[in-house]
Amino acid sequence: MEKFKMPPLLLLVMFLSLPYTVMGDMRCGFCGKTPVPYPLSTRPNCGDQAYKIKCDSNTSTLYLDSKAGVPYMITSLNSKAQRMVIRPPDVIPNTCFSQDFTTEGFQIDDALPFNITSSNTILLLNCTDNMLHLQVPINCSANCLCHTYINNTPSAAACGKVSLCCSFRTGGSQNAYIIRVHANGCMGYQSYVNLDPGLPFAKWPAPGLELMWATPPEPSCKTKLDCRDLPFSKCSPDPSNAGQKRCLCKKGRYWDPASGYCQKCGRGTGCKYHKNQTPAIGYGASQVELETMKAIGDLAAACLDERRQNRPSMKEVADEIECVISIITGDDPKT
Ligand SMILES: *[C@@H]1O[C@H](CO)[C@@H](O)[C@H](O)[C@H]1NC(C)=O
Ligand SMILES: *[C@@H]1O[C@H](CO)[C@@H](O)[C@H](O)[C@H]1NC(C)=O
Ligand SMILES: *[C@@H]1O[C@H](CO)[C@@H](O)[C@H](O)[C@H]1NC(C)=O
Ligand SMILES: *[C@@H]1O[C@H](CO)[C@@H](O)[C@H](O)[C@H]1NC(C)=O
């Protein structure tokens, strides 16, 4: 009798052991009240695992860990622009050392798909004379913005007692993964996004360091089960990475990296634009129309052909029509 009870139990065990996921949505949902955009990932079963961040759901606050494992609060997110702003650390009270001095400032693993954008003005505090001999464009003059910051910021008052401070704009020749503070350079820093140097201090934005993330590719897969959270996709060979497989969107759909979804191609939208970014995925609406029109045109031309032997047979006409329909519906007749 025992034997007959096993199959349903086995089924139940198999069902329960399936990884717990919400079918058909790869986004992580909310961190408290803050939406977490794709591809950012706060858990192992959502988002893209290359884009890990942390969530404190009690305070609805997201954090990005630096290479050294120090969490930096994310103060804003722009999923369309693929950008986020993190809060730079303050200086340790009554000193001019950044709170992240022991980890040599902000550093992000260059293997991760995040980097520092070129929109940041970095103010370097308590610098050594070494900064004066750098070849890179760095401003350590007496009217540098760093003095404006120090003179107007009570918590950075100790920085005023040391003479040298500098500023530079990110981008240029600077490394896009690190704002370095160290004993041979500067001991502290502050950062502002899109700072207009002409503005009085009272009009400066809140401090921030802007980062961006790389466009996420379709999720990788080994079997079709791995693609169950991406509706309208198929586990297929990755055209840009031989030997790898990805959940590529089916025909008539395109990969939208901002939503982590295979969006439907619309008339004049979607596929045509996205084709360049994700080749070999679906057909643009305009391309489908063109191919259909060409197929119908060719068929009509063949039927009108004066010479009888050049006219297509009924079988050929039927095949042509089937092919035209398959182009419209996006089903490959050969699969
Ligand atoms: C969130 O709040 C709960 C209950 O107050 C507490 O047990 C938990 O440790 C908090 N989590 C964090 C990350 O602070
Ligand atoms: C500035 O940095 C020097 C080390 O170069 C340190 O000795 C000094 O205490 C720092 N100044 C402040 C105000 O923290
Ligand atoms: C340094 O920055 C100040 C303030 O923005 C600016 O007036 C000055 O021209 C800059 N100096 C150099 C050498 O770039
Ligand atoms: C950051 O990465 C993006 C692509 O992900 C790239 O276009 C951009 O040039 C990089 N920025 C810097 C400053 O390296």
Coordinates of N, CA, C and O in Angstrom, one line a residue, residues 84-157:
M84 N 21.9 56.1 -11.0 CA 21.5 56.2 -9.6 C 22.5 57.2 -8.9 O 23.6 57.4 -9.4
V85 N 22.0 57.8 -7.8 CA 22.8 58.7 -7.1 C 23.0 58.1 -5.7 O 22.0 57.7 -5.1
I86 N 24.2 58.0 -5.2 CA 24.5 57.5 -3.9 C 24.9 58.7 -3.0 O 25.4 59.7 -3.5
R87 N 24.8 58.5 -1.7 CA 25.2 59.6 -0.8 C 26.6 59.4 -0.4 O 27.0 58.4 0.2
P88 N 27.5 60.4 -0.7 CA 28.9 60.3 -0.3 C 29.0 60.4 1.2 O 28.1 61.0 1.9
P89 N 30.0 59.8 1.8 CA 30.1 59.9 3.3 C 30.5 61.3 3.7 O 31.2 62.0 3.0
D90 N 30.2 61.6 5.0 CA 30.7 62.9 5.6 C 32.1 62.7 6.1 O 32.6 61.5 6.1
V91 N 32.7 63.8 6.5 CA 34.0 63.6 7.2 C 33.7 63.2 8.6 O 32.7 63.5 9.2
I92 N 34.7 62.5 9.2 CA 34.6 62.1 10.6 C 34.6 63.4 11.4 O 35.4 64.3 11.2
P93 N 33.6 63.5 12.4 CA 33.5 64.8 13.1 C 34.9 65.3 13.7 O 35.7 64.5 14.2
N94 N 35.1 66.6 13.5 CA 36.3 67.3 14.0 C 37.6 66.8 13.3 O 38.7 67.1 13.8
T95 N 37.5 66.2 12.2 CA 38.7 65.8 11.4 C 38.4 66.2 10.0 O 37.3 66.7 9.7
C96 N 39.4 65.9 9.1 CA 39.1 66.1 7.7 C 39.4 64.8 7.0 O 40.0 64.8 5.9
F97 N 39.0 63.7 7.6 CA 39.1 62.4 7.0 C 37.7 61.9 6.6 O 36.8 62.0 7.4
S98 N 37.6 61.4 5.4 CA 36.3 60.8 5.0 C 36.0 59.6 5.9 O 36.9 58.9 6.3
Q99 N 34.7 59.4 6.1 CA 34.4 58.2 6.9 C 34.8 56.9 6.2 O 35.0 55.9 6.8
D100 N 35.0 56.9 4.8 CA 35.5 55.7 4.1 C 37.0 55.8 3.8 O 37.5 55.1 2.9
F101 N 37.7 56.6 4.6 CA 39.1 56.7 4.4 C 39.8 55.4 4.6 O 40.7 55.1 3.8
T102 N 39.4 54.6 5.5 CA 40.1 53.3 5.8 C 40.0 52.3 4.6 O 40.8 51.5 4.4
T103 N 38.9 52.5 3.8 CA 38.8 51.7 2.6 C 39.2 52.5 1.3 O 38.9 52.1 0.2
E104 N 40.0 53.6 1.6 CA 40.5 54.4 0.5 C 39.5 55.0 -0.4 O 39.6 55.2 -1.6
G105 N 38.4 55.4 0.3 CA 37.3 56.1 -0.5 C 36.3 55.2 -1.1 O 36.2 54.1 -0.8
F106 N 35.6 55.8 -2.1 CA 34.6 55.0 -2.8 C 35.2 54.2 -4.0 O 35.9 54.8 -4.8
Q107 N 35.0 52.9 -4.0 CA 35.6 52.1 -5.0 C 34.6 51.0 -5.4 O 34.1 50.4 -4.5
I108 N 34.3 50.9 -6.7 CA 33.4 49.9 -7.1 C 34.1 48.9 -8.0 O 35.0 49.3 -8.7
D109 N 33.8 47.7 -7.8 CA 34.5 46.6 -8.5 C 34.3 46.8 -10.0 O 33.2 46.9 -10.5
D110 N 35.5 46.9 -10.8 CA 35.3 47.2 -12.2 C 34.8 46.0 -13.0 O 34.5 46.2 -14.2
A111 N 34.6 44.9 -12.3 CA 34.0 43.7 -13.0 C 32.5 43.9 -13.0 O 31.8 43.1 -13.7
L112 N 32.0 44.8 -12.1 CA 30.5 44.9 -12.0 C 30.0 45.9 -13.1 O 30.8 46.7 -13.6
P113 N 28.7 45.8 -13.5 CA 28.2 46.6 -14.6 C 27.9 48.1 -14.1 O 26.9 48.7 -14.6
F114 N 28.6 48.6 -13.1 CA 28.3 50.0 -12.6 C 29.6 50.8 -12.8 O 30.7 50.3 -12.7
N115 N 29.4 52.1 -13.1 CA 30.6 53.0 -13.1 C 30.2 54.4 -12.7 O 29.0 54.6 -12.6
I116 N 31.2 55.2 -12.5 CA 30.9 56.6 -12.1 C 30.7 57.4 -13.3 O 31.5 57.4 -14.3
T117 N 29.6 58.2 -13.4 CA 29.3 59.0 -14.6 C 30.2 60.2 -14.6 O 30.9 60.6 -13.7
S118 N 30.2 60.9 -15.7 CA 31.0 62.1 -15.9 C 30.2 63.4 -15.4 O 30.6 64.5 -15.8
S119 N 29.2 63.2 -14.6 CA 28.4 64.4 -14.2 C 28.8 64.9 -12.8 O 28.1 65.8 -12.3
N120 N 29.8 64.3 -12.2 CA 30.1 64.6 -10.8 C 31.2 65.6 -10.7 O 32.2 65.5 -11.4
T121 N 31.0 66.6 -9.8 CA 32.1 67.5 -9.4 C 32.6 67.0 -8.0 O 31.8 66.9 -7.1
I122 N 33.9 66.5 -8.0 CA 34.4 66.0 -6.7 C 35.3 67.0 -6.1 O 36.2 67.6 -6.7
L123 N 35.0 67.3 -4.8 CA 35.8 68.2 -4.0 C 36.8 67.3 -3.1 O 36.3 66.5 -2.4
L124 N 38.1 67.6 -3.3 CA 39.0 66.8 -2.5 C 39.5 67.6 -1.4 O 39.9 68.8 -1.5
L125 N 39.5 67.0 -0.2 CA 39.8 67.8 1.0 C 41.1 67.3 1.7 O 41.4 66.1 1.7
N126 N 41.8 68.2 2.4 CA 43.0 67.9 3.1 C 44.0 67.1 2.3 O 44.3 66.0 2.5
C127 N 44.4 67.8 1.2 CA 45.3 67.2 0.2 C 46.8 67.4 0.5 O 47.1 68.5 1.1
T128 N 47.6 66.6 0.1 CA 49.1 66.8 0.2 C 49.5 67.5 -1.1 O 48.8 67.6 -2.1
D129 N 50.8 68.0 -1.0 CA 51.3 68.8 -2.2 C 51.4 67.9 -3.4 O 51.6 68.4 -4.5
N130 N 51.4 66.6 -3.3 CA 51.4 65.7 -4.4 C 50.4 66.0 -5.5 O 50.6 65.8 -6.7
M131 N 49.2 66.6 -5.0 CA 48.1 66.8 -5.9 C 48.5 67.9 -6.9 O 48.0 68.0 -8.0
L132 N 49.5 68.8 -6.5 CA 49.9 69.9 -7.4 C 50.7 69.4 -8.6 O 50.9 70.2 -9.5
H133 N 51.2 68.2 -8.5 CA 52.1 67.7 -9.6 C 51.4 66.7 -10.5 O 52.0 66.2 -11.4
L134 N 50.1 66.6 -10.3 CA 49.4 65.6 -11.2 C 49.2 66.2 -12.6 O 49.1 67.4 -12.7
Q135 N 49.2 65.4 -13.5 CA 49.1 65.8 -14.9 C 47.6 66.0 -15.3 O 47.3 66.8 -16.2
V136 N 46.7 65.3 -14.6 CA 45.3 65.4 -14.9 C 44.7 66.8 -14.6 O 45.3 67.4 -13.7
P137 N 43.7 67.2 -15.3 CA 43.1 68.5 -14.9 C 42.4 68.5 -13.6 O 41.4 67.9 -13.4
I138 N 43.1 69.1 -12.6 CA 42.6 69.2 -11.3 C 42.8 70.6 -10.8 O 43.8 71.2 -11.1
N139 N 41.8 71.1 -10.1 CA 41.9 72.5 -9.7 C 42.1 72.7 -8.2 O 41.3 72.4 -7.4
C140 N 43.3 73.1 -7.9 CA 43.7 73.3 -6.5 C 43.9 74.8 -6.2 O 44.7 75.1 -5.3
S141 N 43.3 75.7 -7.0 CA 43.6 77.1 -6.8 C 42.9 77.7 -5.6 O 42.0 77.0 -5.0
A142 N 43.2 78.9 -5.3 CA 42.6 79.6 -4.1 C 41.1 79.9 -4.3 O 40.4 80.0 -3.3
N143 N 40.7 79.9 -5.5 CA 39.2 80.2 -5.7 C 38.5 78.9 -6.1 O 37.4 78.9 -6.6
C144 N 39.1 77.7 -5.8 CA 38.5 76.4 -6.1 C 37.2 76.3 -5.3 O 37.1 76.8 -4.2
L145 N 36.2 75.6 -5.8 CA 34.9 75.4 -5.2 C 35.0 74.7 -3.8 O 34.1 74.8 -3.0
C146 N 36.1 74.0 -3.6 CA 36.3 73.2 -2.4 C 36.3 74.2 -1.2 O 35.8 73.9 -0.1
H147 N 36.9 75.4 -1.4 CA 36.9 76.4 -0.3 C 35.5 76.9 0.0 O 35.1 77.1 1.1
T148 N 34.6 77.1 -1.1 CA 33.2 77.5 -0.9 C 32.5 76.5 0.0 O 31.8 76.8 0.9
Y149 N 32.8 75.2 -0.3 CA 32.2 74.1 0.4 C 32.6 74.1 1.9 O 31.8 74.1 2.8
I150 N 33.9 74.2 2.1 CA 34.5 74.2 3.5 C 34.0 75.4 4.3 O 33.5 75.2 5.4
N151 N 34.0 76.6 3.7 CA 33.6 77.8 4.4 C 32.1 77.8 4.8 O 31.7 78.5 5.7
N152 N 31.3 77.0 4.1 CA 29.9 77.0 4.3 C 29.3 75.8 5.0 O 28.1 75.6 5.2
T153 N 30.2 74.8 5.4 CA 29.8 73.5 5.9 C 30.4 73.3 7.3 O 31.5 73.0 7.5
P154 N 29.5 73.6 8.4 CA 30.1 73.4 9.8 C 30.7 72.1 10.0 O 31.8 72.0 10.7
S155 N 30.1 71.0 9.5 CA 30.7 69.7 9.8 C 32.0 69.4 9.2 O 32.8 68.5 9.5
A156 N 32.4 70.3 8.2 CA 33.7 70.2 7.5 C 34.6 71.2 8.0 O 35.7 71.5 7.3
A157 N 34.3 71.9 9.1 CA 35.1 73.1 9.5 C 36.6 72.7 9.7 O 37.5 73.5 9.4

